[in-house]
Structures are given as structure tokens and as C-alpha cells.
mmCIF file with all atom_site columns, C-alpha atoms in Angstrom:
data_model
loop_
_atom_site.group_PDB
_atom_site.id
_atom_site.type_symbol
_atom_site.label_atom_id
_atom_site.label_alt_id
_atom_site.label_comp_id
_atom_site.label_asym_id
_atom_site.label_entity_id
_atom_site.label_seq_id
_atom_site.pdbx_PDB_ins_code
_atom_site.Cartn_x
_atom_site.Cartn_y
_atom_site.Cartn_z
_atom_site.occupancy
_atom_site.B_iso_or_equiv
_atom_site.pdbx_formal_charge
_atom_site.auth_seq_id
_atom_site.auth_comp_id
_atom_site.auth_asym_id
_atom_site.auth_atom_id
_atom_site.pdbx_PDB_model_num
ATOM 1   C CA . GLY A 1 1   ? 16.917  -4.309  -6.501  1.00 80.00 ? 1006 GLY A CA 1
ATOM 2   C CA . ASP A 1 2   ? 13.543  -2.542  -7.391  1.00 84.00 ? 1007 ASP A CA 1
ATOM 3   C CA . SER A 1 3   ? 13.011  0.721   -5.592  1.00 87.00 ? 1008 SER A CA 1
ATOM 4   C CA . VAL A 1 4   ? 11.076  3.696   -5.918  1.00 92.00 ? 1009 VAL A CA 1
ATOM 5   C CA . THR A 1 5   ? 12.198  7.401   -4.749  1.00 93.00 ? 1010 THR A CA 1
ATOM 6   C CA . GLN A 1 6   ? 9.641   9.957   -4.099  1.00 92.00 ? 1011 GLN A CA 1
ATOM 7   C CA . MET A 1 7   ? 9.505   13.762  -3.241  1.00 85.00 ? 1012 MET A CA 1
ATOM 8   C CA . GLU A 1 8   ? 9.487   14.364  0.437   1.00 83.00 ? 1013 GLU A CA 1
ATOM 9   C CA . GLY A 1 9   ? 6.841   16.203  2.176   1.00 84.00 ? 1014 GLY A CA 1
ATOM 10  C CA . PRO A 1 10  ? 4.671   17.767  3.676   1.00 93.00 ? 1015 PRO A CA 1
ATOM 11  C CA . VAL A 1 11  ? 3.349   19.782  0.602   1.00 95.00 ? 1016 VAL A CA 1
ATOM 12  C CA . THR A 1 12  ? 1.259   22.483  1.358   1.00 97.00 ? 1017 THR A CA 1
ATOM 13  C CA . LEU A 1 13  ? -0.765  24.322  -1.115  1.00 97.00 ? 1018 LEU A CA 1
ATOM 14  C CA . SER A 1 14  ? -3.648  26.643  -1.590  1.00 97.00 ? 1019 SER A CA 1
ATOM 15  C CA . GLU A 1 15  ? -7.019  25.807  -3.297  1.00 97.00 ? 1020 GLU A CA 1
ATOM 16  C CA . GLU A 1 16  ? -6.780  25.696  -7.454  1.00 97.00 ? 1021 GLU A CA 1
ATOM 17  C CA . ALA A 1 17  ? -2.829  25.789  -7.297  1.00 97.00 ? 1022 ALA A CA 1
ATOM 18  C CA . PHE A 1 18  ? -0.845  23.323  -9.608  1.00 98.00 ? 1023 PHE A CA 1
ATOM 19  C CA . LEU A 1 19  ? 0.365   19.954  -7.809  1.00 97.00 ? 1024 LEU A CA 1
ATOM 20  C CA . THR A 1 20  ? 3.251   18.120  -8.981  1.00 97.00 ? 1025 THR A CA 1
ATOM 21  C CA . ILE A 1 21  ? 4.924   15.019  -6.750  1.00 97.00 ? 1026 ILE A CA 1
ATOM 22  C CA . ASN A 1 22  ? 8.094   13.814  -8.383  1.00 97.00 ? 1027 ASN A CA 1
ATOM 23  C CA . CYS A 1 23  ? 8.440   9.745   -8.211  1.00 97.00 ? 1028 CYS A CA 1
ATOM 24  C CA . THR A 1 24  ? 11.564  8.034   -9.985  1.00 97.00 ? 1029 THR A CA 1
ATOM 25  C CA . TYR A 1 25  ? 12.193  4.443   -10.010 1.00 95.00 ? 1030 TYR A CA 1
ATOM 26  C CA . THR A 1 26  ? 14.782  1.667   -10.213 1.00 94.00 ? 1031 THR A CA 1
ATOM 27  C CA . ALA A 1 27  ? 13.703  -1.737  -11.775 1.00 91.00 ? 1032 ALA A CA 1
ATOM 28  C CA . THR A 1 28  ? 15.228  -4.883  -13.523 1.00 85.00 ? 1033 THR A CA 1
ATOM 29  C CA . GLY A 1 29  ? 12.392  -5.243  -16.042 1.00 84.00 ? 1034 GLY A CA 1
ATOM 30  C CA . TYR A 1 30  ? 9.528   -3.403  -17.252 1.00 85.00 ? 1035 TYR A CA 1
ATOM 31  C CA . PRO A 1 31  ? 7.308   -2.828  -14.225 1.00 91.00 ? 1036 PRO A CA 1
ATOM 32  C CA . SER A 1 32  ? 3.934   -1.416  -13.828 1.00 92.00 ? 1037 SER A CA 1
ATOM 33  C CA . LEU A 1 33  ? 3.611   1.956   -11.818 1.00 95.00 ? 1038 LEU A CA 1
ATOM 34  C CA . PHE A 1 34  ? 0.952   3.403   -9.515  1.00 94.00 ? 1039 PHE A CA 1
ATOM 35  C CA . TRP A 1 35  ? -0.191  6.296   -7.663  1.00 96.00 ? 1040 TRP A CA 1
ATOM 36  C CA . TYR A 1 36  ? -2.092  5.454   -4.439  1.00 94.00 ? 1041 TYR A CA 1
ATOM 37  C CA . VAL A 1 37  ? -3.729  7.774   -1.843  1.00 94.00 ? 1042 VAL A CA 1
ATOM 38  C CA . GLN A 1 38  ? -4.359  7.363   1.449   1.00 89.00 ? 1043 GLN A CA 1
ATOM 39  C CA . TYR A 1 39  ? -6.819  9.619   3.251   1.00 89.00 ? 1044 TYR A CA 1
ATOM 40  C CA . PRO A 1 40  ? -6.541  9.668   7.029   1.00 82.00 ? 1045 PRO A CA 1
ATOM 41  C CA . GLY A 1 41  ? -7.405  6.826   9.172   1.00 76.00 ? 1046 GLY A CA 1
ATOM 42  C CA . GLU A 1 42  ? -7.987  4.809   5.599   1.00 80.00 ? 1047 GLU A CA 1
ATOM 43  C CA . GLY A 1 43  ? -6.203  2.218   3.890   1.00 80.00 ? 1048 GLY A CA 1
ATOM 44  C CA . LEU A 1 44  ? -4.900  2.863   0.711   1.00 85.00 ? 1049 LEU A CA 1
ATOM 45  C CA . GLN A 1 45  ? -6.745  3.437   -2.663  1.00 88.00 ? 1050 GLN A CA 1
ATOM 46  C CA . LEU A 1 46  ? -5.498  2.898   -6.335  1.00 90.00 ? 1051 LEU A CA 1
ATOM 47  C CA . LEU A 1 47  ? -5.275  6.583   -7.621  1.00 95.00 ? 1052 LEU A CA 1
ATOM 48  C CA . LEU A 1 48  ? -4.031  5.746   -11.050 1.00 96.00 ? 1053 LEU A CA 1
ATOM 49  C CA . LYS A 1 49  ? -1.565  3.339   -12.815 1.00 94.00 ? 1054 LYS A CA 1
ATOM 50  C CA . ALA A 1 50  ? 0.391   2.872   -16.167 1.00 95.00 ? 1055 ALA A CA 1
ATOM 51  C CA . THR A 1 51  ? 1.387   -0.690  -17.331 1.00 92.00 ? 1056 THR A CA 1
ATOM 52  C CA . LYS A 1 52  ? 4.165   0.409   -20.138 1.00 92.00 ? 1057 LYS A CA 1
ATOM 53  C CA . ALA A 1 53  ? 6.103   3.109   -21.468 1.00 94.00 ? 1058 ALA A CA 1
ATOM 54  C CA . ASP A 1 54  ? 4.617   6.291   -22.707 1.00 95.00 ? 1059 ASP A CA 1
ATOM 55  C CA . ASP A 1 55  ? 1.361   5.262   -20.836 1.00 96.00 ? 1060 ASP A CA 1
ATOM 56  C CA . LYS A 1 56  ? -0.324  7.923   -19.141 1.00 97.00 ? 1061 LYS A CA 1
ATOM 57  C CA . GLY A 1 57  ? -2.774  7.050   -16.258 1.00 97.00 ? 1062 GLY A CA 1
ATOM 58  C CA . SER A 1 58  ? -5.617  9.456   -15.053 1.00 97.00 ? 1063 SER A CA 1
ATOM 59  C CA . ASN A 1 59  ? -8.184  9.737   -12.746 1.00 96.00 ? 1064 ASN A CA 1
ATOM 60  C CA . LYS A 1 60  ? -10.133 12.564  -10.581 1.00 95.00 ? 1065 LYS A CA 1
ATOM 61  C CA . GLY A 1 61  ? -8.212  15.232  -12.692 1.00 97.00 ? 1066 GLY A CA 1
ATOM 62  C CA . PHE A 1 62  ? -4.692  13.426  -11.685 1.00 98.00 ? 1067 PHE A CA 1
ATOM 63  C CA . GLU A 1 63  ? -2.116  12.284  -14.420 1.00 98.00 ? 1068 GLU A CA 1
ATOM 64  C CA . ALA A 1 64  ? 1.099   10.555  -14.657 1.00 98.00 ? 1069 ALA A CA 1
ATOM 65  C CA . THR A 1 65  ? 3.050   9.697   -17.422 1.00 98.00 ? 1070 THR A CA 1
ATOM 66  C CA . TYR A 1 66  ? 5.396   6.495   -17.587 1.00 97.00 ? 1071 TYR A CA 1
ATOM 67  C CA . ARG A 1 67  ? 8.640   7.893   -18.654 1.00 97.00 ? 1072 ARG A CA 1
ATOM 68  C CA . LYS A 1 68  ? 10.966  5.123   -19.130 1.00 94.00 ? 1073 LYS A CA 1
ATOM 69  C CA . GLU A 1 69  ? 13.704  7.197   -20.372 1.00 94.00 ? 1074 GLU A CA 1
ATOM 70  C CA . THR A 1 70  ? 13.850  9.241   -17.397 1.00 96.00 ? 1075 THR A CA 1
ATOM 71  C CA . THR A 1 71  ? 12.544  6.466   -14.914 1.00 96.00 ? 1076 THR A CA 1
ATOM 72  C CA . SER A 1 72  ? 9.984   8.794   -13.683 1.00 97.00 ? 1077 SER A CA 1
ATOM 73  C CA . PHE A 1 73  ? 6.308   8.881   -13.209 1.00 98.00 ? 1078 PHE A CA 1
ATOM 74  C CA . HIS A 1 74  ? 5.414   12.052  -11.514 1.00 98.00 ? 1079 HIS A CA 1
ATOM 75  C CA . LEU A 1 75  ? 2.105   12.934  -10.275 1.00 98.00 ? 1080 LEU A CA 1
ATOM 76  C CA . GLU A 1 76  ? 0.318   16.221  -11.460 1.00 98.00 ? 1081 GLU A CA 1
ATOM 77  C CA . LYS A 1 77  ? -2.908  17.787  -11.113 1.00 98.00 ? 1082 LYS A CA 1
ATOM 78  C CA . GLY A 1 78  ? -3.893  21.259  -12.452 1.00 97.00 ? 1083 GLY A CA 1
ATOM 79  C CA . SER A 1 79  ? -6.216  22.596  -9.750  1.00 96.00 ? 1084 SER A CA 1
ATOM 80  C CA . VAL A 1 80  ? -6.129  20.916  -6.260  1.00 97.00 ? 1085 VAL A CA 1
ATOM 81  C CA . GLN A 1 81  ? -8.839  20.845  -3.817  1.00 97.00 ? 1086 GLN A CA 1
ATOM 82  C CA . VAL A 1 82  ? -9.038  20.420  -0.216  1.00 96.00 ? 1087 VAL A CA 1
ATOM 83  C CA . SER A 1 83  ? -10.406 17.352  -0.442  1.00 95.00 ? 1088 SER A CA 1
ATOM 84  C CA . ASP A 1 84  ? -7.064  16.212  -2.237  1.00 97.00 ? 1089 ASP A CA 1
ATOM 85  C CA . SER A 1 85  ? -5.676  16.379  1.139   1.00 96.00 ? 1090 SER A CA 1
ATOM 86  C CA . ALA A 1 86  ? -3.971  13.093  1.734   1.00 95.00 ? 1091 ALA A CA 1
ATOM 87  C CA . VAL A 1 87  ? -1.056  10.872  1.547   1.00 93.00 ? 1092 VAL A CA 1
ATOM 88  C CA . TYR A 1 88  ? 0.095   9.716   -1.950  1.00 95.00 ? 1093 TYR A CA 1
ATOM 89  C CA . PHE A 1 89  ? 2.417   7.021   -2.584  1.00 94.00 ? 1094 PHE A CA 1
ATOM 90  C CA . CYS A 1 90  ? 4.005   6.019   -5.856  1.00 95.00 ? 1095 CYS A CA 1
ATOM 91  C CA . ALA A 1 91  ? 4.598   2.423   -6.509  1.00 93.00 ? 1096 ALA A CA 1
ATOM 92  C CA . LEU A 1 92  ? 5.991   -0.262  -8.763  1.00 92.00 ? 1097 LEU A CA 1
ATOM 93  C CA . SER A 1 93  ? 5.181   -4.104  -9.277  1.00 88.00 ? 1098 SER A CA 1
ATOM 94  C CA . GLU A 1 94  ? 6.966   -6.453  -11.560 1.00 79.00 ? 1099 GLU A CA 1
ATOM 95  C CA . VAL A 1 95  ? 6.067   -10.061 -12.193 1.00 66.00 ? 1100 VAL A CA 1
ATOM 96  C CA . GLY A 1 96  ? 5.104   -11.683 -9.207  1.00 60.00 ? 1101 GLY A CA 1
ATOM 97  C CA . ASN A 1 97  ? 3.115   -9.003  -7.704  1.00 61.00 ? 1102 ASN A CA 1
ATOM 98  C CA . GLN A 1 98  ? 5.484   -8.028  -5.052  1.00 75.00 ? 1103 GLN A CA 1
ATOM 99  C CA . PHE A 1 99  ? 5.011   -4.025  -4.816  1.00 83.00 ? 1104 PHE A CA 1
ATOM 100 C CA . TYR A 1 100 ? 7.461   -1.393  -4.078  1.00 87.00 ? 1105 TYR A CA 1
ATOM 101 C CA . PHE A 1 101 ? 6.334   1.777   -2.633  1.00 90.00 ? 1106 PHE A CA 1
ATOM 102 C CA . GLY A 1 102 ? 7.845   5.269   -1.839  1.00 91.00 ? 1107 GLY A CA 1
ATOM 103 C CA . THR A 1 103 ? 8.093   6.949   1.301   1.00 88.00 ? 1108 THR A CA 1
ATOM 104 C CA . GLY A 1 104 ? 4.712   8.941   0.737   1.00 91.00 ? 1109 GLY A CA 1
ATOM 105 C CA . THR A 1 105 ? 4.210   12.596  0.496   1.00 94.00 ? 1110 THR A CA 1
ATOM 106 C CA . SER A 1 106 ? 1.651   14.188  2.425   1.00 93.00 ? 1111 SER A CA 1
ATOM 107 C CA . LEU A 1 107 ? -0.270  17.152  0.847   1.00 96.00 ? 1112 LEU A CA 1
ATOM 108 C CA . THR A 1 108 ? -2.279  19.393  2.551   1.00 96.00 ? 1113 THR A CA 1
ATOM 109 C CA . VAL A 1 109 ? -4.686  21.816  0.873   1.00 97.00 ? 1114 VAL A CA 1
ATOM 110 C CA . ILE A 1 110 ? -5.593  25.107  2.204   1.00 97.00 ? 1115 ILE A CA 1
ATOM 111 C CA . PRO A 1 111 ? -8.798  27.134  1.558   1.00 95.00 ? 1116 PRO A CA 1
ATOM 112 C CA . GLY B 2 1   ? -11.862 -2.474  -8.656  1.00 62.00 ? 1475 GLY B CA 1
ATOM 113 C CA . ALA B 2 2   ? -12.091 -5.674  -6.231  1.00 71.00 ? 1476 ALA B CA 1
ATOM 114 C CA . VAL B 2 3   ? -13.084 -5.259  -2.896  1.00 84.00 ? 1477 VAL B CA 1
ATOM 115 C CA . VAL B 2 4   ? -11.035 -6.260  0.017   1.00 90.00 ? 1478 VAL B CA 1
ATOM 116 C CA . SER B 2 5   ? -12.192 -6.300  3.807   1.00 92.00 ? 1479 SER B CA 1
ATOM 117 C CA . GLN B 2 6   ? -10.163 -6.119  6.899   1.00 94.00 ? 1480 GLN B CA 1
ATOM 118 C CA . HIS B 2 7   ? -11.462 -7.201  10.589  1.00 95.00 ? 1481 HIS B CA 1
ATOM 119 C CA . PRO B 2 8   ? -11.466 -5.513  13.021  1.00 96.00 ? 1482 PRO B CA 1
ATOM 120 C CA . SER B 2 9   ? -10.674 -2.145  11.700  1.00 93.00 ? 1483 SER B CA 1
ATOM 121 C CA . ARG B 2 10  ? -9.546  -1.024  15.441  1.00 95.00 ? 1484 ARG B CA 1
ATOM 122 C CA . VAL B 2 11  ? -8.408  -3.147  18.123  1.00 96.00 ? 1485 VAL B CA 1
ATOM 123 C CA . ILE B 2 12  ? -7.033  -2.576  21.649  1.00 96.00 ? 1486 ILE B CA 1
ATOM 124 C CA . CYS B 2 13  ? -5.443  -5.334  23.531  1.00 95.00 ? 1487 CYS B CA 1
ATOM 125 C CA . LYS B 2 14  ? -3.395  -5.559  26.547  1.00 96.00 ? 1488 LYS B CA 1
ATOM 126 C CA . SER B 2 15  ? 0.281   -6.536  26.669  1.00 96.00 ? 1489 SER B CA 1
ATOM 127 C CA . GLY B 2 16  ? 0.853   -10.163 26.173  1.00 96.00 ? 1490 GLY B CA 1
ATOM 128 C CA . THR B 2 17  ? -2.426  -11.308 24.597  1.00 96.00 ? 1491 THR B CA 1
ATOM 129 C CA . SER B 2 18  ? -2.637  -12.366 20.878  1.00 97.00 ? 1492 SER B CA 1
ATOM 130 C CA . VAL B 2 19  ? -4.615  -10.583 18.546  1.00 97.00 ? 1493 VAL B CA 1
ATOM 131 C CA . LYS B 2 20  ? -6.150  -12.301 14.991  1.00 97.00 ? 1494 LYS B CA 1
ATOM 132 C CA . ILE B 2 21  ? -6.979  -9.867  12.236  1.00 97.00 ? 1495 ILE B CA 1
ATOM 133 C CA . GLU B 2 22  ? -8.844  -11.101 9.033   1.00 96.00 ? 1496 GLU B CA 1
ATOM 134 C CA . CYS B 2 23  ? -8.333  -10.208 5.445   1.00 95.00 ? 1497 CYS B CA 1
ATOM 135 C CA . ARG B 2 24  ? -10.919 -11.275 2.932   1.00 94.00 ? 1498 ARG B CA 1
ATOM 136 C CA . SER B 2 25  ? -11.298 -10.704 -0.699  1.00 91.00 ? 1499 SER B CA 1
ATOM 137 C CA . LEU B 2 26  ? -15.084 -10.238 -1.424  1.00 89.00 ? 1500 LEU B CA 1
ATOM 138 C CA . ASP B 2 27  ? -15.394 -10.649 -5.145  1.00 84.00 ? 1501 ASP B CA 1
ATOM 139 C CA . PHE B 2 28  ? -12.551 -12.598 -6.330  1.00 82.00 ? 1502 PHE B CA 1
ATOM 140 C CA . GLN B 2 29  ? -10.286 -15.482 -5.535  1.00 85.00 ? 1503 GLN B CA 1
ATOM 141 C CA . ALA B 2 30  ? -6.909  -14.216 -4.184  1.00 86.00 ? 1504 ALA B CA 1
ATOM 142 C CA . THR B 2 31  ? -4.043  -16.807 -5.190  1.00 86.00 ? 1505 THR B CA 1
ATOM 143 C CA . THR B 2 32  ? -1.701  -14.251 -3.199  1.00 88.00 ? 1506 THR B CA 1
ATOM 144 C CA . MET B 2 33  ? -2.178  -12.050 -0.204  1.00 91.00 ? 1507 MET B CA 1
ATOM 145 C CA . PHE B 2 34  ? 0.013   -9.553  1.145   1.00 92.00 ? 1508 PHE B CA 1
ATOM 146 C CA . TRP B 2 35  ? 0.510   -8.347  4.935   1.00 95.00 ? 1509 TRP B CA 1
ATOM 147 C CA . TYR B 2 36  ? 2.068   -4.573  5.209   1.00 94.00 ? 1510 TYR B CA 1
ATOM 148 C CA . ARG B 2 37  ? 2.937   -2.614  8.508   1.00 94.00 ? 1511 ARG B CA 1
ATOM 149 C CA . GLN B 2 38  ? 2.808   1.196   8.540   1.00 88.00 ? 1512 GLN B CA 1
ATOM 150 C CA . PHE B 2 39  ? 4.335   3.188   11.044  1.00 83.00 ? 1513 PHE B CA 1
ATOM 151 C CA . PRO B 2 40  ? 2.813   6.626   11.652  1.00 78.00 ? 1514 PRO B CA 1
ATOM 152 C CA . LYS B 2 41  ? 4.025   9.160   8.689   1.00 74.00 ? 1515 LYS B CA 1
ATOM 153 C CA . GLN B 2 42  ? 5.927   6.282   7.047   1.00 78.00 ? 1516 GLN B CA 1
ATOM 154 C CA . SER B 2 43  ? 5.610   4.169   4.132   1.00 81.00 ? 1517 SER B CA 1
ATOM 155 C CA . LEU B 2 44  ? 4.078   0.508   3.893   1.00 86.00 ? 1518 LEU B CA 1
ATOM 156 C CA . MET B 2 45  ? 6.531   -2.182  4.872   1.00 88.00 ? 1519 MET B CA 1
ATOM 157 C CA . LEU B 2 46  ? 5.891   -5.469  3.311   1.00 90.00 ? 1520 LEU B CA 1
ATOM 158 C CA . MET B 2 47  ? 6.015   -8.103  6.124   1.00 94.00 ? 1521 MET B CA 1
ATOM 159 C CA . ALA B 2 48  ? 5.122   -10.991 4.473   1.00 93.00 ? 1522 ALA B CA 1
ATOM 160 C CA . THR B 2 49  ? 3.467   -12.935 1.131   1.00 91.00 ? 1523 THR B CA 1
ATOM 161 C CA . SER B 2 50  ? 0.930   -15.823 1.521   1.00 89.00 ? 1524 SER B CA 1
ATOM 162 C CA . ASN B 2 51  ? -0.208  -18.041 -1.249  1.00 86.00 ? 1525 ASN B CA 1
ATOM 163 C CA . GLU B 2 52  ? -2.971  -19.862 -0.641  1.00 82.00 ? 1526 GLU B CA 1
ATOM 164 C CA . GLY B 2 53  ? -2.322  -23.444 0.607   1.00 81.00 ? 1527 GLY B CA 1
ATOM 165 C CA . SER B 2 54  ? 1.357   -22.850 1.342   1.00 83.00 ? 1528 SER B CA 1
ATOM 166 C CA . LYS B 2 55  ? 3.684   -21.373 3.991   1.00 87.00 ? 1529 LYS B CA 1
ATOM 167 C CA . ALA B 2 56  ? 3.962   -17.381 4.072   1.00 91.00 ? 1530 ALA B CA 1
ATOM 168 C CA . THR B 2 57  ? 7.308   -16.065 3.106   1.00 91.00 ? 1531 THR B CA 1
ATOM 169 C CA . TYR B 2 58  ? 8.486   -13.358 5.490   1.00 94.00 ? 1532 TYR B CA 1
ATOM 170 C CA . GLU B 2 59  ? 10.500  -10.613 4.681   1.00 91.00 ? 1533 GLU B CA 1
ATOM 171 C CA . GLN B 2 60  ? 14.014  -10.382 6.117   1.00 90.00 ? 1534 GLN B CA 1
ATOM 172 C CA . GLY B 2 61  ? 13.537  -8.721  10.153  1.00 92.00 ? 1535 GLY B CA 1
ATOM 173 C CA . VAL B 2 62  ? 10.348  -10.007 10.432  1.00 94.00 ? 1536 VAL B CA 1
ATOM 174 C CA . GLU B 2 63  ? 9.442   -12.831 13.513  1.00 93.00 ? 1537 GLU B CA 1
ATOM 175 C CA . LYS B 2 64  ? 7.488   -15.690 11.749  1.00 92.00 ? 1538 LYS B CA 1
ATOM 176 C CA . ASP B 2 65  ? 6.870   -17.092 15.305  1.00 94.00 ? 1539 ASP B CA 1
ATOM 177 C CA . LYS B 2 66  ? 5.287   -13.521 16.517  1.00 96.00 ? 1540 LYS B CA 1
ATOM 178 C CA . PHE B 2 67  ? 3.405   -12.850 13.223  1.00 96.00 ? 1541 PHE B CA 1
ATOM 179 C CA . LEU B 2 68  ? 1.327   -15.770 12.129  1.00 95.00 ? 1542 LEU B CA 1
ATOM 180 C CA . ILE B 2 69  ? -0.220  -16.018 8.621   1.00 94.00 ? 1543 ILE B CA 1
ATOM 181 C CA . ASN B 2 70  ? -2.404  -18.415 7.753   1.00 91.00 ? 1544 ASN B CA 1
ATOM 182 C CA . HIS B 2 71  ? -4.055  -18.537 3.962   1.00 88.00 ? 1545 HIS B CA 1
ATOM 183 C CA . ALA B 2 72  ? -6.275  -21.364 3.999   1.00 82.00 ? 1546 ALA B CA 1
ATOM 184 C CA . SER B 2 73  ? -8.698  -20.452 1.187   1.00 88.00 ? 1547 SER B CA 1
ATOM 185 C CA . LEU B 2 74  ? -8.734  -18.140 -1.848  1.00 88.00 ? 1548 LEU B CA 1
ATOM 186 C CA . THR B 2 75  ? -10.966 -15.685 -0.027  1.00 91.00 ? 1549 THR B CA 1
ATOM 187 C CA . LEU B 2 76  ? -9.305  -15.474 3.476   1.00 93.00 ? 1550 LEU B CA 1
ATOM 188 C CA . SER B 2 77  ? -6.075  -14.767 5.182   1.00 94.00 ? 1551 SER B CA 1
ATOM 189 C CA . THR B 2 78  ? -5.454  -14.134 8.658   1.00 95.00 ? 1552 THR B CA 1
ATOM 190 C CA . LEU B 2 79  ? -2.327  -12.255 10.490  1.00 97.00 ? 1553 LEU B CA 1
ATOM 191 C CA . THR B 2 80  ? -2.107  -13.493 14.369  1.00 97.00 ? 1554 THR B CA 1
ATOM 192 C CA . VAL B 2 81  ? 0.084   -11.138 16.278  1.00 97.00 ? 1555 VAL B CA 1
ATOM 193 C CA . THR B 2 82  ? 1.320   -13.486 19.047  1.00 96.00 ? 1556 THR B CA 1
ATOM 194 C CA . SER B 2 83  ? 2.051   -11.823 22.740  1.00 96.00 ? 1557 SER B CA 1
ATOM 195 C CA . ALA B 2 84  ? 1.521   -8.440  21.274  1.00 96.00 ? 1558 ALA B CA 1
ATOM 196 C CA . HIS B 2 85  ? 3.608   -5.723  22.992  1.00 96.00 ? 1559 HIS B CA 1
ATOM 197 C CA . PRO B 2 86  ? 3.026   -2.007  23.007  1.00 95.00 ? 1560 PRO B CA 1
ATOM 198 C CA . GLU B 2 87  ? 6.006   -1.983  20.032  1.00 94.00 ? 1561 GLU B CA 1
ATOM 199 C CA . ASP B 2 88  ? 3.643   -3.889  18.057  1.00 95.00 ? 1562 ASP B CA 1
ATOM 200 C CA . SER B 2 89  ? 1.352   -1.167  17.997  1.00 95.00 ? 1563 SER B CA 1
ATOM 201 C CA . SER B 2 90  ? 0.800   -0.122  14.654  1.00 94.00 ? 1564 SER B CA 1
ATOM 202 C CA . PHE B 2 91  ? -1.528  -0.082  11.423  1.00 92.00 ? 1565 PHE B CA 1
ATOM 203 C CA . TYR B 2 92  ? -1.600  -3.401  9.588   1.00 95.00 ? 1566 TYR B CA 1
ATOM 204 C CA . ILE B 2 93  ? -2.835  -3.393  5.785   1.00 93.00 ? 1567 ILE B CA 1
ATOM 205 C CA . CYS B 2 94  ? -3.726  -6.346  3.667   1.00 94.00 ? 1568 CYS B CA 1
ATOM 206 C CA . SER B 2 95  ? -3.630  -6.442  -0.008  1.00 91.00 ? 1569 SER B CA 1
ATOM 207 C CA . ALA B 2 96  ? -4.861  -9.377  -2.303  1.00 89.00 ? 1570 ALA B CA 1
ATOM 208 C CA . GLY B 2 97  ? -3.819  -10.365 -5.921  1.00 83.00 ? 1571 GLY B CA 1
ATOM 209 C CA . ALA B 2 98  ? -4.383  -12.539 -8.448  1.00 77.00 ? 1572 ALA B CA 1
ATOM 210 C CA . GLN B 2 99  ? -2.326  -14.426 -11.148 1.00 71.00 ? 1573 GLN B CA 1
ATOM 211 C CA . GLY B 2 100 ? -1.906  -12.468 -14.188 1.00 67.00 ? 1574 GLY B CA 1
ATOM 212 C CA . ILE B 2 101 ? -3.285  -9.549  -12.390 1.00 67.00 ? 1575 ILE B CA 1
ATOM 213 C CA . GLN B 2 102 ? -0.613  -7.009  -12.141 1.00 65.00 ? 1576 GLN B CA 1
ATOM 214 C CA . THR B 2 103 ? -2.501  -4.993  -9.406  1.00 74.00 ? 1577 THR B CA 1
ATOM 215 C CA . GLN B 2 104 ? -2.967  -5.254  -5.441  1.00 81.00 ? 1578 GLN B CA 1
ATOM 216 C CA . TYR B 2 105 ? -6.170  -4.643  -3.903  1.00 86.00 ? 1579 TYR B CA 1
ATOM 217 C CA . PHE B 2 106 ? -5.835  -3.223  -0.432  1.00 88.00 ? 1580 PHE B CA 1
ATOM 218 C CA . GLY B 2 107 ? -8.026  -3.526  2.594   1.00 90.00 ? 1581 GLY B CA 1
ATOM 219 C CA . PRO B 2 108 ? -8.807  -0.641  4.711   1.00 89.00 ? 1582 PRO B CA 1
ATOM 220 C CA . GLY B 2 109 ? -6.527  -1.246  7.312   1.00 91.00 ? 1583 GLY B CA 1
ATOM 221 C CA . THR B 2 110 ? -6.399  -2.437  11.003  1.00 94.00 ? 1584 THR B CA 1
ATOM 222 C CA . ARG B 2 111 ? -4.933  -0.155  13.748  1.00 93.00 ? 1585 ARG B CA 1
ATOM 223 C CA . LEU B 2 112 ? -3.760  -2.270  16.687  1.00 96.00 ? 1586 LEU B CA 1
ATOM 224 C CA . LEU B 2 113 ? -2.674  -0.555  19.924  1.00 96.00 ? 1587 LEU B CA 1
ATOM 225 C CA . VAL B 2 114 ? -1.334  -2.296  22.731  1.00 96.00 ? 1588 VAL B CA 1
ATOM 226 C CA . LEU B 2 115 ? -1.328  -1.183  25.981  1.00 96.00 ? 1589 LEU B CA 1
#
């Protein structure tokens, strides 16, 4: 079945450091891939998405490229800020709209 | 993106009482709504999927008689936690989707605390 494996946290970085959060997936078809962010006490917000192989999703300085050959969708940001501290979830969705989420990676950025 | 609201955002209740949580899609018609549960520091666990006008489909291990889901219209789904117990305390999140849109829009979540 479909599944998402996400890098375990927590991750602690200094401000302006480079961020990578790894995500790999298993799917039977051709899923869309997503990164969601959850700030403390809030629901999930869509950060970025990619719907087909080699697509790059980007938003707020974050990027992720849909790599079919490595079944990966790693999240990157060149220079993190304190305000990026949150939990990040990788997810996939195939036809029928059911989502499969990774376990989440907690990021803390210290000044 | 589309807006999904949840009400209430936080509820505290006594053990044995029932609690209803509403999920509304504010600017689109949601043919499908999903209910998730999230334990502290864990990922979202899909509880059930509901399609407007039909019975919800529950995931394995989720008690359908305890977690009643109604999706009576294209903009409203409700989750009722019946006879709540402390172990039902959790963060409940709904999301809404529509045919042809391979994205779900998430509500802000409802934090339930059962004393």
C-alpha cells in the first residue's frame, strides 16, 4: 500500500542555517506529493506541492522536487528563520483524495 | 486556497458526555470530508471518510458507534464523540476535498479534553 517515510526529528538549527528534511514514499500509481506545516496549536497548512515527476514545489523559500527515480520529495530551505519553527509533514495523495502522512518532523530554529 | 473552519476550537467536557464538532467548507462545495485524529507529537491518523449524503467509511480500529459522522450537506460535516472518556482527549482535524481536486483543505483543528 501507499506510505510515506519521513526523517525523524526533532531538528534544531541556528538561524540562517540550511534545512533539509528527507521524505520518501511508496505508491502504487502516480501520486501528488505535499508538504504541510503545523505551527503550535494550529491545524495543517499546505506549504507546497508537486503533482508529477520532476515538478518542483516552492513557497516561502522552501522547495521540494518530485523525484520518481528515488521516490523522494525532500524539503529544503537555504536560510531558516526563527518563524519557521514548526512541525513539517510530508504527504501523498492518489486518486480518491485519500492522504497518507509521514510522522512529522519538528523543527526548532534558534536565534 | 479554500477555507475550512472548525467549531469549537477547544472543548473541555466531563467523562460520559457527548461532544459535537463541526467542520464547514466556507467557499467551495466539499463532496468529501475527512476526519483525522492527532495525538501529541504524532502524525495524523485518518479516522473516517464521508461523502455528502452517504454513510461514512471508517478506518480499521475506529468505532463507528463512538465517533458518529454526519455529512448532510456539501458544506458541513459533523463528528460527534459519544460518551467521551479521557482517552478520547486529542486534537481532531477535519479536511475537505472535491472531485477533480487532488488537494485537501484542512480545518484549524479542535482540541478536546475529557476530564
